[in-house]
PDB file of C-alpha atoms in Angstrom:
ATOM      1  CA  MET A   3       0.026  -0.017  -0.013  1.00 60.00           C
ATOM      2  CA  THR A   4       1.073   3.531  -0.668  1.00 76.00           C
ATOM      3  CA  GLY A   5       1.572   6.166   1.996  1.00 78.00           C
ATOM      4  CA  THR A   6      -1.434   8.098   0.619  1.00 85.00           C
ATOM      5  CA  MET A   7      -3.688   5.155   0.960  1.00 85.00           C
ATOM      6  CA  MET A   8      -2.512   4.480   4.547  1.00 87.00           C
ATOM      7  CA  ARG A   9      -3.165   8.031   5.510  1.00 88.00           C
ATOM      8  CA  ALA A  10      -6.734   7.879   4.049  1.00 87.00           C
ATOM      9  CA  LEU A  11      -7.409   4.659   5.953  1.00 89.00           C
ATOM     10  CA  ALA A  12      -6.118   6.251   9.190  1.00 89.00           C
ATOM     11  CA  ALA A  13      -8.299   9.309   8.671  1.00 89.00           C
ATOM     12  CA  VAL A  14     -11.361   7.208   8.163  1.00 89.00           C
ATOM     13  CA  LEU A  15     -10.565   5.077  11.195  1.00 88.00           C
ATOM     14  CA  ARG A  16     -10.032   8.209  13.354  1.00 89.00           C
ATOM     15  CA  LYS A  17     -13.307   9.757  12.128  1.00 87.00           C
ATOM     16  CA  GLU A  18     -15.320   6.553  12.978  1.00 84.00           C
ATOM     17  CA  CYS A  19     -13.789   6.319  16.443  1.00 80.00           C
ATOM     18  CA  VAL A  20     -14.638   9.933  17.239  1.00 80.00           C
ATOM     19  CA  ASP A  21     -18.204   9.516  15.945  1.00 78.00           C
ATOM     20  CA  ASN A  22     -18.699   6.317  17.980  1.00 72.00           C
ATOM     21  CA  LEU A  23     -17.402   8.063  21.134  1.00 71.00           C
ATOM     22  CA  ARG A  24     -19.896  10.978  20.598  1.00 72.00           C
ATOM     23  CA  ASP A  25     -22.827   8.526  20.318  1.00 75.00           C
ATOM     24  CA  ARG A  26     -24.117   7.934  23.802  1.00 74.00           C
ATOM     25  CA  ARG A  27     -26.113   4.794  22.895  1.00 76.00           C
ATOM     26  CA  THR A  28     -22.978   3.154  21.532  1.00 72.00           C
ATOM     27  CA  LEU A  29     -20.949   4.060  24.676  1.00 71.00           C
ATOM     28  CA  LEU A  30     -23.848   2.722  26.812  1.00 73.00           C
ATOM     29  CA  THR A  31     -23.986  -0.553  24.910  1.00 74.00           C
ATOM     30  CA  VAL A  32     -20.226  -1.103  24.810  1.00 72.00           C
ATOM     31  CA  LEU A  33     -19.235   0.006  28.299  1.00 73.00           C
ATOM     32  CA  VAL A  34     -22.324  -0.823  30.386  1.00 72.00           C
ATOM     33  CA  LEU A  35     -24.711  -3.303  28.863  1.00 72.00           C
ATOM     34  CA  GLY A  36     -22.167  -5.590  27.225  1.00 73.00           C
ATOM     35  CA  PRO A  37     -20.084  -6.266  30.308  1.00 78.00           C
ATOM     36  CA  LEU A  38     -23.144  -6.595  32.533  1.00 78.00           C
ATOM     37  CA  LEU A  39     -25.757  -8.443  30.473  1.00 78.00           C
ATOM     38  CA  GLY A  40     -23.350 -10.921  28.902  1.00 80.00           C
ATOM     39  CA  PRO A  41     -22.263 -12.548  32.208  1.00 82.00           C
ATOM     40  CA  MET A  42     -25.770 -12.255  33.641  1.00 83.00           C
ATOM     41  CA  LEU A  43     -27.255 -14.084  30.632  1.00 83.00           C
ATOM     42  CA  TYR A  44     -24.509 -16.757  30.792  1.00 84.00           C
ATOM     43  CA  ALA A  45     -25.039 -17.251  34.544  1.00 84.00           C
ATOM     44  CA  GLY A  46     -28.762 -17.532  34.133  1.00 86.00           C
ATOM     45  CA  THR A  47     -28.467 -20.031  31.355  1.00 87.00           C
ATOM     46  CA  MET A  48     -25.935 -22.164  33.252  1.00 85.00           C
ATOM     47  CA  GLY A  49     -28.166 -21.998  36.311  1.00 83.00           C
ATOM     48  CA  ILE A  50     -31.120 -23.341  34.496  1.00 84.00           C
ATOM     49  CA  ALA A  51     -29.016 -26.069  32.866  1.00 79.00           C
ATOM     50  CA  ILE A  52     -27.511 -27.143  36.261  1.00 78.00           C
ATOM     51  CA  ASN A  53     -30.925 -27.272  37.940  1.00 77.00           C
ATOM     52  CA  ARG A  54     -32.328 -29.436  35.113  1.00 73.00           C
ATOM     53  CA  GLN A  55     -29.332 -31.748  35.280  1.00 71.00           C
ATOM     54  CA  ILE A  56     -29.688 -32.243  39.091  1.00 72.00           C
ATOM     55  CA  ALA A  57     -33.411 -32.746  38.801  1.00 65.00           C
ATOM     56  CA  ASP A  58     -32.944 -35.455  36.122  1.00 64.00           C
ATOM     57  CA  GLN A  59     -30.519 -37.421  38.373  1.00 66.00           C
ATOM     58  CA  ASP A  60     -33.146 -37.606  41.078  1.00 69.00           C
ATOM     59  CA  GLN A  61     -35.903 -38.820  38.847  1.00 80.00           C
ATOM     60  CA  PRO A  62     -36.394 -42.584  38.518  1.00 87.00           C
ATOM     61  CA  LEU A  63     -35.090 -44.078  35.287  1.00 88.00           C
ATOM     62  CA  LYS A  64     -37.939 -45.531  33.138  1.00 91.00           C
ATOM     63  CA  LEU A  65     -36.460 -48.486  31.405  1.00 92.00           C
ATOM     64  CA  ALA A  66     -38.296 -50.671  28.898  1.00 92.00           C
ATOM     65  CA  VAL A  67     -37.177 -54.296  29.199  1.00 94.00           C
ATOM     66  CA  ALA A  68     -37.938 -57.127  26.852  1.00 93.00           C
ATOM     67  CA  GLY A  69     -37.546 -60.537  28.506  1.00 93.00           C
ATOM     68  CA  ALA A  70     -37.467 -59.215  32.099  1.00 93.00           C
ATOM     69  CA  ALA A  71     -38.597 -62.667  33.434  1.00 94.00           C
ATOM     70  CA  ASN A  72     -35.324 -64.142  32.159  1.00 94.00           C
ATOM     71  CA  ALA A  73     -33.275 -62.064  34.631  1.00 94.00           C
ATOM     72  CA  PRO A  74     -35.207 -61.491  37.901  1.00 94.00           C
ATOM     73  CA  ASP A  75     -32.090 -60.720  39.947  1.00 95.00           C
ATOM     74  CA  LEU A  76     -30.997 -58.075  37.355  1.00 94.00           C
ATOM     75  CA  MET A  77     -34.487 -56.592  37.473  1.00 95.00           C
ATOM     76  CA  GLN A  78     -34.470 -56.439  41.242  1.00 95.00           C
ATOM     77  CA  PHE A  79     -30.998 -54.766  41.214  1.00 95.00           C
ATOM     78  CA  LEU A  80     -32.225 -52.174  38.698  1.00 94.00           C
ATOM     79  CA  GLN A  81     -35.334 -51.458  40.799  1.00 94.00           C
ATOM     80  CA  GLN A  82     -33.141 -50.996  43.875  1.00 93.00           C
ATOM     81  CA  HIS A  83     -31.228 -48.350  41.988  1.00 91.00           C
ATOM     82  CA  ASN A  84     -34.090 -46.012  41.177  1.00 90.00           C
ATOM     83  CA  THR A  85     -35.131 -47.703  37.965  1.00 91.00           C
ATOM     84  CA  ARG A  86     -38.810 -48.281  37.018  1.00 93.00           C
ATOM     85  CA  ILE A  87     -38.996 -51.397  34.847  1.00 94.00           C
ATOM     86  CA  GLU A  88     -41.657 -51.168  32.056  1.00 92.00           C
ATOM     87  CA  SER A  89     -42.524 -53.797  29.500  1.00 91.00           C
ATOM     88  CA  ALA A  90     -41.082 -53.287  26.006  1.00 89.00           C
ATOM     89  CA  SER A  91     -43.113 -53.334  22.894  1.00 87.00           C
ATOM     90  CA  ALA A  92     -42.998 -56.275  20.509  1.00 88.00           C
ATOM     91  CA  ASP A  93     -40.401 -54.522  18.369  1.00 91.00           C
ATOM     92  CA  PRO A  94     -37.909 -52.677  20.581  1.00 91.00           C
ATOM     93  CA  ALA A  95     -35.896 -51.456  17.596  1.00 89.00           C
ATOM     94  CA  GLN A  96     -38.989 -49.696  16.129  1.00 90.00           C
ATOM     95  CA  ALA A  97     -39.832 -48.139  19.449  1.00 90.00           C
ATOM     96  CA  VAL A  98     -36.411 -46.541  19.613  1.00 90.00           C
ATOM     97  CA  LYS A  99     -36.470 -45.496  15.963  1.00 89.00           C
ATOM     98  CA  ASP A 100     -39.869 -43.844  16.437  1.00 88.00           C
ATOM     99  CA  GLY A 101     -38.564 -42.017  19.520  1.00 86.00           C
ATOM    100  CA  LYS A 102     -41.046 -43.688  21.866  1.00 89.00           C
ATOM    101  CA  ARG A 103     -38.195 -45.044  23.933  1.00 90.00           C
ATOM    102  CA  ASP A 104     -34.642 -43.717  24.488  1.00 90.00           C
ATOM    103  CA  VAL A 105     -33.167 -47.245  25.258  1.00 92.00           C
ATOM    104  CA  VAL A 106     -34.594 -50.727  25.485  1.00 93.00           C
ATOM    105  CA  LEU A 107     -32.928 -53.555  27.376  1.00 94.00           C
ATOM    106  CA  VAL A 108     -33.449 -56.985  25.778  1.00 94.00           C
ATOM    107  CA  VAL A 109     -32.735 -60.055  27.906  1.00 95.00           C
ATOM    108  CA  PRO A 110     -32.609 -63.100  25.600  1.00 94.00           C
ATOM    109  CA  PRO A 111     -34.032 -66.568  26.507  1.00 95.00           C
ATOM    110  CA  GLY A 112     -30.430 -67.921  26.767  1.00 94.00           C
ATOM    111  CA  TYR A 113     -29.597 -65.526  29.600  1.00 94.00           C
ATOM    112  CA  PRO A 114     -30.593 -67.758  32.608  1.00 94.00           C
ATOM    113  CA  ALA A 115     -28.679 -70.795  31.334  1.00 94.00           C
ATOM    114  CA  ALA A 116     -25.500 -68.830  30.618  1.00 93.00           C
ATOM    115  CA  PHE A 117     -25.768 -66.953  34.025  1.00 92.00           C
ATOM    116  CA  ARG A 118     -26.238 -70.235  35.906  1.00 91.00           C
ATOM    117  CA  ALA A 119     -23.189 -71.777  34.152  1.00 91.00           C
ATOM    118  CA  GLY A 120     -21.079 -68.856  35.209  1.00 88.00           C
ATOM    119  CA  LEU A 121     -20.528 -67.711  31.639  1.00 89.00           C
ATOM    120  CA  PRO A 122     -21.105 -64.205  30.358  1.00 91.00           C
ATOM    121  CA  ALA A 123     -24.835 -63.795  30.069  1.00 92.00           C
ATOM    122  CA  PRO A 124     -25.728 -61.642  27.059  1.00 92.00           C
ATOM    123  CA  VAL A 125     -27.983 -58.610  27.203  1.00 94.00           C
ATOM    124  CA  GLU A 126     -28.735 -56.197  24.465  1.00 92.00           C
ATOM    125  CA  LEU A 127     -29.216 -52.459  24.569  1.00 92.00           C
ATOM    126  CA  VAL A 128     -31.296 -51.119  21.754  1.00 92.00           C
ATOM    127  CA  LEU A 129     -30.441 -47.406  21.303  1.00 90.00           C
ATOM    128  CA  ASP A 130     -29.879 -44.643  18.802  1.00 87.00           C
ATOM    129  CA  ASN A 131     -26.525 -42.950  19.472  1.00 85.00           C
ATOM    130  CA  SER A 132     -27.417 -40.071  17.168  1.00 83.00           C
ATOM    131  CA  ARG A 133     -30.121 -38.896  19.631  1.00 83.00           C
ATOM    132  CA  GLU A 134     -28.398 -36.539  21.980  1.00 81.00           C
ATOM    133  CA  SER A 135     -31.467 -36.315  24.228  1.00 77.00           C
ATOM    134  CA  ALA A 136     -31.267 -40.004  24.926  1.00 81.00           C
ATOM    135  CA  ALA A 137     -27.574 -40.003  25.953  1.00 82.00           C
ATOM    136  CA  LYS A 138     -28.143 -39.377  29.704  1.00 85.00           C
ATOM    137  CA  ASP A 139     -30.555 -42.378  29.987  1.00 87.00           C
ATOM    138  CA  VAL A 140     -28.380 -44.660  27.880  1.00 88.00           C
ATOM    139  CA  ASN A 141     -25.287 -43.810  29.967  1.00 89.00           C
ATOM    140  CA  ARG A 142     -27.203 -44.328  33.110  1.00 90.00           C
ATOM    141  CA  VAL A 143     -28.356 -47.755  31.925  1.00 92.00           C
ATOM    142  CA  ARG A 144     -24.816 -48.658  30.943  1.00 93.00           C
ATOM    143  CA  ARG A 145     -23.449 -47.689  34.383  1.00 93.00           C
ATOM    144  CA  LEU A 146     -26.059 -49.703  36.184  1.00 94.00           C
ATOM    145  CA  LEU A 147     -25.362 -52.773  34.019  1.00 94.00           C
ATOM    146  CA  GLU A 148     -21.649 -52.448  34.669  1.00 94.00           C
ATOM    147  CA  GLN A 149     -22.210 -52.095  38.334  1.00 94.00           C
ATOM    148  CA  TYR A 150     -24.334 -55.200  38.418  1.00 95.00           C
ATOM    149  CA  SER A 151     -21.717 -57.073  36.385  1.00 93.00           C
ATOM    150  CA  ARG A 152     -19.029 -56.025  38.855  1.00 92.00           C
ATOM    151  CA  SER A 153     -21.090 -57.167  41.846  1.00 93.00           C
ATOM    152  CA  ILE A 154     -21.776 -60.577  40.245  1.00 93.00           C
ATOM    153  CA  THR A 155     -18.139 -60.998  39.424  1.00 91.00           C
ATOM    154  CA  SER A 156     -17.206 -60.343  43.050  1.00 90.00           C
ATOM    155  CA  LEU A 157     -19.826 -62.813  44.310  1.00 90.00           C
ATOM    156  CA  ARG A 158     -18.656 -65.537  41.840  1.00 90.00           C
ATOM    157  CA  LEU A 159     -15.023 -65.024  42.968  1.00 89.00           C
ATOM    158  CA  LEU A 160     -15.945 -65.186  46.646  1.00 90.00           C
ATOM    159  CA  ALA A 161     -17.934 -68.428  46.011  1.00 88.00           C
ATOM    160  CA  ARG A 162     -14.733 -69.906  44.559  1.00 88.00           C
ATOM    161  CA  GLY A 163     -12.669 -68.737  47.572  1.00 90.00           C
ATOM    162  CA  VAL A 164     -10.898 -65.971  45.573  1.00 88.00           C
ATOM    163  CA  ASP A 165     -10.623 -62.484  47.007  1.00 87.00           C
ATOM    164  CA  PRO A 166     -12.241 -60.158  44.530  1.00 85.00           C
ATOM    165  CA  ARG A 167      -9.500 -57.513  45.157  1.00 82.00           C
ATOM    166  CA  ALA A 168      -7.112 -59.840  43.264  1.00 83.00           C
ATOM    167  CA  LEU A 169      -8.619 -58.449  40.116  1.00 79.00           C
ATOM    168  CA  THR A 170      -7.464 -54.894  41.149  1.00 79.00           C
ATOM    169  CA  PRO A 171      -3.722 -54.940  41.558  1.00 79.00           C
ATOM    170  CA  VAL A 172      -3.578 -51.144  41.887  1.00 82.00           C
ATOM    171  CA  GLU A 173      -6.217 -49.355  43.924  1.00 77.00           C
ATOM    172  CA  ILE A 174      -6.913 -45.782  43.001  1.00 79.00           C
ATOM    173  CA  GLU A 175      -8.301 -43.598  45.691  1.00 80.00           C
ATOM    174  CA  GLU A 176      -9.887 -40.274  44.648  1.00 80.00           C
ATOM    175  CA  THR A 177     -10.970 -37.364  46.719  1.00 81.00           C
ATOM    176  CA  ASP A 178     -13.871 -35.849  44.856  1.00 76.00           C
ATOM    177  CA  LEU A 179     -14.532 -32.262  45.962  1.00 77.00           C
ATOM    178  CA  SER A 180     -17.274 -31.640  43.424  1.00 79.00           C
ATOM    179  CA  THR A 181     -20.820 -30.852  44.316  1.00 81.00           C
ATOM    180  CA  PRO A 182     -23.932 -31.968  42.431  1.00 79.00           C
ATOM    181  CA  ARG A 183     -24.078 -28.464  40.900  1.00 78.00           C
ATOM    182  CA  SER A 184     -20.555 -28.446  39.636  1.00 75.00           C
ATOM    183  CA  ARG A 185     -20.856 -31.962  38.243  1.00 73.00           C
ATOM    184  CA  ALA A 186     -24.004 -30.959  36.388  1.00 72.00           C
ATOM    185  CA  VAL A 187     -21.996 -28.204  34.540  1.00 69.00           C
ATOM    186  CA  LEU A 188     -19.998 -30.970  32.888  1.00 65.00           C
TER     187      LEU A 188
END
């Protein structure tokens, strides 16, 4: 750029800055409303989101289960952990596709035999990972199933005279200082 062009740009910039400083509405918006309203809107939005998240955690999980009679102990475990078991429709996949259910647990007829034999007993979660609104319920069901699996593993080891802690050669201790509100932000 040439020197003349730079001087012209500087003159226009200076004129715009002076004009904006003379305009009281602009000054009010930039210096008062922006720094005050921005954080207030952010804090309000975050407060609402946190309260919703905390309220959702306290609500019982409604879980549709197909084949619940095949796993009575698992159903009892789920009910003890704030889960309301509901019967699934004849076509669980269609119920999830249609958005009628976020997640459906399917317990196949072979579950009891495998469980009694001490083998991994299969269960199926029917879900749609593309539905963000279902993620919290899906994760909650996964955590409950993993917790049940760990408790059964411990019981099976104890029945065979093996200390379940043998599966955990390194024990990690955590000191969690978070509150329900701060966890909900995540």
